[in-house]
Amino acid sequence: QTILCFFRSFEYSQKNAVLVPVAALGIGGMLVYWLRSRHKIKTLEMGDGWWGSGERLLKGREDESIRPFKIQTSDKEIEDLHRRLDQARYTPHVEGAAFHYGFNSSYLKKVVSYWRNQFDWRKQVEVLNKYPHFHTTIEGIDIHFIHVKPSYVPHGQVVQPLLMVHGWPGSFYEFYKIIPLLTEPAKHGLSEGDVVFEVICPSIPGYGFSEAPHQQGFDTIAAARIFHKLMNRLGFKKYYLQGGDWGSRITTDMAQMLPQSVRGLHLNLVFISKQGLGRLISTMLGAYVPWLVGFSREDARRIYPFMQKNVYDILRESGYLHIQATKPDTAGCGLNDSPVGLAAYILEKFSTWTDKSFLNKDDGGLESKYSLDELLTNVMIYWVTSSIVSSMRFYKENFSKDPFQAARNRLGVHVPTGIAAFPQEIVHIPRIWAKDVYKNIITYSYMPRGGHFAAFEEPKLLAQDIMQFVRKVEQL
């Protein structure tokens, strides 16, 4: 009996010798899987789309060629513009109002007079055509872009592809002053050791020379997918992204959609939708003990007084947004018919979004930062393409659902990120708030001057910050 018990216990212990490691291995495997799944980066679903007229073409039938494109004009186009400018009606401005009621009509007359008698659209078309333009068809619509390569690359230097995306009411033309700084930095007083870029600037569908979507629902996620397809079609597997305004939202979506394709993301405006008790407490304490909630002194200077800078100023500057996010075609119809109305609507943004104090100037401060040729060239891109309505619809498509409940808000951005915070930007987001979304901030720069249209207004400052960011990413 004793011997039998001994053999049974031996047999049991032998089974244990096998079962225990197997069980341990199984539990360990489950633990590793759980840990890995916890740290797995969740991505924005890429999906697919069709924005052409009518039903989608059969698969494989879309023309994927890259076609050279040139901007053109005609006597008829210019004569029609001049006739409309000559027939403009004006409402006298309120005395002493400056730009507090919107575009000052006395100054508007001066702008229109310059437009009618001195502005040379043919010359500006030549300026626009100095960079190579292209069209390609993606998801049923023609996408316009410029693609600028460096004329000379020093031996051993790697050229980094950089996609730059504009916003509203801007255009690809915003980047004309920064492109040479990025593609030929040594020629423009930037360090020869800096990285060199080839720059791709597309027009958002519905803006300028990109075809407008014919179907409902074209939002920033659709634009992000199209721009990934564009970069892939150009032969790029990994690339840098840069954006402000809608460009910031689109490039952020791109980073969340295909992080493996994005070497780095540089932004000059960030959108943060997170709210709640923690943010409220942070805002209240930050006015008195900014260091306690992670604010720098500069953050505090830019955020407070909070109600003035983050409520009243934003309400004053966002009336257009409510119109465009609800009934864009109604307001847009007048703007598409009147070049004077279009200029007032667009250029008013280039005043107060460049510097809030420009409200107090009779000329909106416009010519202190830009030339009338530059400003009117941007307006003309909207005018000659009749794209103001389709550009305004982009707000409707993106705000038709609750933006705070969007899937992207549950996803972080994990690619290396650089943020250039310009002091006159519409809203300031401290680094500690930006980290709620952008989990891998490599550079965060308090820019010494400049506002919303950074590439247009302060191209050298922005170029230097992009280069500093990319240099750091490349050293990781």
C-alpha positions in Angstrom: 0.0 0.0 0.0 2.8 2.4 1.0 4.7 1.6 -2.2 1.5 2.1 -4.3 0.9 5.5 -2.7 4.5 6.4 -3.3 4.2 5.6 -7.0 0.9 7.5 -7.2 2.4 10.6 -5.6 5.4 10.4 -7.9 3.1 10.2 -10.9 1.2 13.2 -9.6 4.3 15.2 -9.0 5.5 14.4 -12.6 2.2 15.7 -14.0 2.7 18.8 -11.9 6.2 19.2 -13.2 4.6 19.4 -16.7 1.4 21.3 -15.9 2.8 24.1 -13.8 5.3 25.4 -16.4 2.6 25.0 -19.1 0.1 27.0 -17.0 2.8 29.6 -16.1 3.6 29.9 -19.8 0.0 30.4 -20.7 -0.6 33.0 -18.0 2.6 34.7 -19.0 1.6 34.8 -22.6 -1.8 36.3 -21.8 -0.1 38.9 -19.6 2.4 39.8 -22.4 -0.5 40.0 -24.9 -2.5 42.2 -22.5 0.5 44.5 -22.0 1.2 44.7 -25.7 -2.5 45.4 -26.5 -2.5 48.2 -24.0 0.4 49.9 -25.7 -0.8 49.2 -29.2 -1.4 52.5 -31.0 -5.0 52.8 -32.1 -5.4 54.5 -35.5 -8.0 56.4 -37.3 -9.8 54.1 -39.8 -8.7 55.1 -43.3 -11.8 53.9 -45.1 -12.4 55.0 -48.7 -14.6 57.5 -50.6 -16.0 58.7 -53.8 -16.6 62.4 -54.4 -17.1 62.5 -58.1 -20.4 63.3 -59.9 -22.8 60.3 -60.1 -21.9 56.8 -59.1 -18.4 55.5 -58.6 -16.4 54.2 -61.5 -15.6 50.5 -61.6 -12.4 49.6 -59.6 -9.2 50.2 -61.5 -10.7 52.7 -64.0 -9.6 55.9 -62.3 -6.9 57.8 -64.1 -3.9 57.8 -61.7 -1.6 59.9 -63.9 0.1 63.0 -62.7 -0.7 65.8 -65.2 1.1 69.1 -65.5 -1.2 72.1 -65.0 -0.8 75.8 -65.6 -3.0 78.6 -64.3 -4.3 80.7 -67.1 -6.4 83.8 -67.5 -8.1 85.7 -70.4 -9.3 89.1 -71.4 -12.9 88.0 -70.9 -12.1 87.0 -67.2 -10.4 90.3 -66.5 -13.1 92.4 -68.2 -15.8 90.7 -66.2 -13.9 91.4 -63.0 -13.5 95.1 -63.9 -17.1 95.5 -64.8 -18.2 94.1 -61.4 -15.7 96.3 -59.6 -17.0 99.4 -61.4 -20.6 98.6 -60.4 -19.9 98.0 -56.7 -22.1 99.7 -54.1 -20.8 100.8 -50.7 -22.4 101.5 -47.3 -20.8 104.4 -45.4 -18.9 103.2 -42.4 -19.7 104.3 -38.9 -17.5 107.2 -37.9 -14.5 106.1 -35.8 -15.4 102.4 -36.1 -12.1 101.4 -37.7 -12.5 97.6 -38.2 -14.8 97.0 -35.2 -17.8 96.5 -37.4 -15.9 94.5 -40.0 -14.1 95.7 -43.1 -14.1 99.6 -43.1 -15.8 100.7 -46.3 -13.7 103.8 -46.8 -10.5 101.6 -46.9 -12.4 99.0 -49.0 -12.8 101.7 -51.7 -9.1 102.2 -51.7 -8.5 98.5 -52.0 -11.0 98.2 -54.9 -9.5 101.2 -56.7 -6.0 99.6 -56.5 -7.5 96.3 -57.7 -9.3 97.9 -60.6 -6.5 100.3 -61.8 -3.1 98.9 -60.6 -3.4 95.2 -59.8 -2.0 93.2 -62.7 -3.6 89.7 -62.6 -1.6 88.5 -65.6 1.6 89.3 -63.8 0.4 87.5 -60.7 -0.5 84.5 -62.8 3.1 84.4 -63.9 4.2 84.5 -60.3 1.8 81.6 -59.4 3.2 79.6 -62.3 6.8 79.9 -61.2 6.4 76.7 -59.3 5.4 73.4 -61.0 1.6 72.7 -60.8 -0.1 69.4 -61.3 -3.5 67.7 -61.3 -4.2 64.1 -60.4 -7.6 62.4 -59.9 -8.3 60.8 -56.5 -11.6 59.4 -55.4 -13.4 60.9 -58.4 -12.1 64.5 -58.2 -9.1 66.4 -59.6 -6.6 67.3 -56.9 -4.4 70.3 -57.5 -0.9 70.6 -56.0 2.5 72.2 -56.5 5.6 70.1 -56.1 8.9 72.0 -55.6 12.2 70.2 -55.5 15.6 71.7 -54.5 17.7 72.8 -57.5 20.9 71.6 -55.8 21.4 69.0 -53.1 24.9 68.8 -51.4 26.5 65.4 -51.6 25.3 63.1 -48.8 22.4 65.3 -47.8 19.0 63.6 -47.6 16.0 65.5 -49.1 13.0 65.2 -46.9 9.5 65.2 -48.4 7.2 67.8 -46.7 3.5 68.1 -47.3 2.2 71.5 -46.3 -1.6 72.1 -46.0 -3.3 75.5 -46.0 -6.6 76.5 -44.4 -9.5 78.9 -44.9 -9.5 81.6 -46.2 -6.0 80.9 -47.4 -4.7 78.8 -50.3 -1.6 77.1 -51.6 -0.3 80.6 -52.3 0.3 81.2 -48.6 3.5 79.0 -48.9 5.1 80.8 -51.8 7.5 82.8 -49.5 8.5 79.8 -47.3 9.1 77.3 -50.1 12.5 78.7 -51.2 13.6 78.8 -47.6 12.9 75.1 -47.2 14.1 73.9 -50.6 17.2 76.1 -50.8 18.0 77.2 -47.2 21.7 78.1 -47.8 20.7 80.7 -50.5 18.4 82.5 -48.0 20.7 82.8 -45.0 19.7 79.6 -43.3 22.4 77.2 -42.1 23.9 75.0 -44.9 23.9 72.1 -42.4 20.1 72.3 -42.1 17.9 69.6 -43.7 16.6 70.2 -47.2 13.0 69.6 -48.3 11.0 69.0 -51.4 7.7 70.6 -50.7 4.3 69.4 -51.8 1.4 71.9 -51.3 -2.0 70.6 -52.3 -5.2 72.6 -52.5 -7.9 71.2 -50.2 -10.7 69.8 -52.4 -13.2 72.6 -53.0 -10.5 75.3 -52.6 -8.8 77.0 -55.6 -7.8 74.7 -58.4 -8.8 71.4 -56.6 -12.2 70.2 -57.8 -15.1 70.5 -55.3 -16.6 67.3 -53.9 -19.9 66.5 -55.6 -21.2 64.3 -52.7 -22.1 65.2 -49.1 -19.8 64.3 -46.2 -16.3 65.5 -47.4 -14.6 66.2 -44.1 -11.0 66.4 -42.8 -10.7 62.7 -42.6 -11.6 62.4 -46.3 -9.0 65.1 -47.1 -6.4 63.3 -45.0 -7.0 60.0 -46.8 -6.8 61.8 -50.2 -3.5 63.4 -49.3 -2.0 60.1 -48.1 -3.0 58.7 -51.5 -1.4 61.7 -53.2 1.9 61.2 -51.4 1.8 57.5 -52.1 1.1 58.2 -55.8 4.2 60.5 -55.8 6.3 57.6 -54.6 6.8 58.6 -51.0 6.6 56.0 -48.2 7.5 58.3 -45.3 7.1 62.0 -45.1 6.8 65.1 -42.9 3.5 67.0 -42.5 2.9 70.7 -41.7 -0.3 72.6 -41.2 -2.2 75.4 -39.6 -6.0 76.2 -39.5 -7.7 73.3 -41.4 -4.3 72.1 -42.4 -3.6 71.4 -38.8 -6.7 69.3 -38.4 -6.1 67.5 -41.7 -2.4 66.7 -41.0 -3.3 65.5 -37.5 -5.9 63.2 -39.0 -3.2 61.9 -41.3 -0.9 61.2 -38.4 -3.6 59.3 -36.6 -4.6 57.4 -39.8 -1.2 56.1 -41.0 1.4 56.9 -38.3 3.8 54.5 -39.9 4.0 56.9 -42.9 4.5 60.1 -41.0 8.1 60.9 -39.9 6.9 63.9 -38.0 4.1 66.4 -37.7 4.7 70.2 -37.4 1.8 72.5 -36.5 1.3 76.2 -36.0 -2.1 75.8 -34.5 -3.5 73.0 -32.4 -7.1 72.1 -31.7 -7.9 70.6 -28.3 -11.4 69.5 -27.5 -10.9 68.0 -24.1 -13.0 69.7 -21.4 -14.0 68.8 -17.9 -13.5 69.6 -14.2 -9.7 69.1 -14.4 -9.4 71.7 -17.2 -11.6 74.1 -15.3 -9.5 73.8 -12.2 -6.4 74.2 -14.2 -7.7 77.4 -15.8 -8.8 78.9 -12.5 -5.5 78.1 -10.6 -3.4 79.0 -13.6 -4.2 82.7 -13.2 -2.6 82.7 -9.7 -0.1 79.9 -9.5 0.6 79.0 -13.2 3.6 76.8 -12.2 1.3 74.6 -10.1 -0.8 73.5 -13.2 2.2 73.3 -15.6 1.9 76.7 -17.2 4.9 78.8 -18.1 4.9 82.5 -17.5 4.4 83.0 -21.2 1.4 80.7 -21.2 -0.2 82.8 -18.5 0.5 86.0 -20.4 -1.1 84.6 -23.5 -4.2 83.0 -21.8 -5.2 85.6 -19.3 -7.5 87.5 -18.7 -9.2 84.3 -19.7 -12.7 85.5 -20.5 -11.4 88.3 -22.7 -9.0 86.2 -24.7 -10.8 82.8 -24.8 -14.5 83.8 -24.8 -15.1 87.4 -26.0 -12.3 87.5 -28.6 -13.3 84.1 -30.0 -17.0 85.0 -30.1 -16.1 88.2 -32.0 -14.0 86.3 -34.5 -16.1 83.2 -35.1 -19.4 84.5 -36.5 -18.3 83.4 -39.9 -17.9 79.9 -38.6 -21.5 79.5 -37.5 -22.8 80.7 -40.9 -20.4 78.4 -42.8 -21.1 75.4 -40.5 -24.9 75.7 -41.0 -26.0 77.4 -44.3 -22.8 78.1 -46.4 -24.6 78.2 -49.8 -26.8 81.1 -48.7 -24.1 83.5 -47.7 -21.7 82.1 -50.3 -24.0 82.9 -53.2 -23.5 86.7 -52.7 -19.8 86.3 -52.2 -19.5 84.3 -55.4 -21.3 87.0 -57.4 -19.5 90.1 -56.0 -15.7 90.4 -56.0 -15.9 93.4 -53.7 -18.0 91.4 -51.2 -15.6 88.5 -51.5 -12.5 90.7 -50.9 -14.1 92.3 -47.8 -15.1 88.9 -46.4 -11.7 87.3 -46.9 -9.4 90.2 -46.2 -11.1 91.1 -42.9 -9.7 87.8 -41.6 -6.2 88.7 -42.7 -6.5 91.8 -40.5 -7.7 90.6 -37.1 -6.3 87.1 -37.4 -2.8 88.6 -38.0 -3.0 90.9 -35.1 -6.0 91.5 -32.8 -5.0 95.2 -32.3 -5.6 95.8 -36.0 -9.3 96.2 -35.1 -8.4 99.7 -34.0 -6.9 100.8 -37.4 -8.9 102.3 -40.2 -7.0 100.2 -42.7 -7.1 97.1 -40.6 -3.3 97.0 -40.5 -3.4 95.0 -43.7 -0.5 96.7 -45.5 1.7 96.7 -42.5 2.2 92.9 -42.9 1.3 92.2 -46.5 1.2 93.9 -49.9 -2.1 94.5 -51.7 -0.7 92.4 -54.6 -0.3 89.4 -52.2 -3.7 89.8 -50.5 -5.6 90.3 -53.8 -3.8 87.3 -55.4 -5.2 85.1 -52.7 -8.7 86.6 -53.2 -8.3 86.1 -57.0 -7.6 82.4 -56.5 -11.1 82.1 -54.9 -12.7 84.4 -57.5 -11.5 82.9 -60.7 -12.2 79.4 -59.5 -15.7 80.2 -58.0 -14.6 78.2 -55.0 -15.8 80.4 -52.1 -19.0 78.4 -51.6 -17.3 75.0 -51.8 -14.6 76.2 -49.4 -17.3 77.3 -46.9 -19.1 74.0 -47.2 -16.0 72.3 -45.6 -17.2 73.8 -42.3 -20.7 72.3 -42.8 -19.2 68.9 -43.4 -17.0 69.0 -40.4 -19.5 70.4 -37.9 -22.5 68.5 -39.1 -21.9 66.0 -36.3 -20.8 66.8 -32.7 -17.0 67.4 -33.2 -16.4 66.6 -29.5 -17.7 63.0 -30.0 -15.6 62.3 -33.1 -13.6 59.1 -33.0 -10.3 61.0 -33.4 -10.8 62.6 -30.0 -10.4 59.2 -28.4 -7.1 58.6 -30.2 -3.8 60.3 -29.3 -1.2 61.4 -31.8 2.0 59.4 -31.3 4.2 60.5 -34.1 7.0 63.1 -33.3 5.3 66.5 -33.1 6.5 70.0 -33.2 4.4 73.0 -32.3 5.1 76.6 -33.1 2.9 78.9 -30.9 2.6 82.3 -32.5 1.6 85.1 -30.0 -1.2 86.6 -32.2 -2.9 83.2 -32.9 -6.6 83.2 -32.3 -6.2 80.8 -29.3 -3.2 79.8 -27.3 -2.8 76.1 -26.3 -0.1 75.5 -23.6 2.2 72.6 -24.0 0.7 70.7 -21.1 -2.8 70.9 -22.7 -1.4 69.9 -26.1 0.1 66.8 -24.5 -3.4 65.5 -23.9 -3.6 64.8 -27.7 0.0 65.0 -28.9 1.8 62.4 -26.9 5.3 62.8 -28.4 6.0 66.5 -28.5 9.6 67.0 -29.6 9.7 70.8 -29.9 7.3 73.5 -28.5 8.3 77.0 -29.5 7.0 80.3 -28.2 7.4 82.3 -31.4 8.4 86.0 -30.9 5.9 87.5 -33.3 3.2 86.5 -35.8 -0.3 85.4 -36.0 -2.6 82.9 -37.8 -1.2 83.1 -41.3 2.3 82.1 -40.2 3.8 81.0 -43.5 2.5 84.1 -45.2 3.4 86.6 -42.6 6.6 85.2 -40.9 8.0 82.6 -43.4 11.6 82.7 -42.0 10.5 82.2 -38.4 8.3 79.3 -39.4 11.0 77.7 -41.7 13.6 77.9 -38.9 11.2 76.2 -36.5 10.3 73.4 -39.0 14.0 72.8 -39.6 14.8 72.7 -35.9 12.1 70.2 -35.3 13.1 67.9 -38.3 16.7 68.0 -37.2 15.8 66.8 -33.7 13.5 64.0 -35.2 16.3 62.8 -37.5 18.6 62.5 -34.5 16.2 60.3 -32.5 
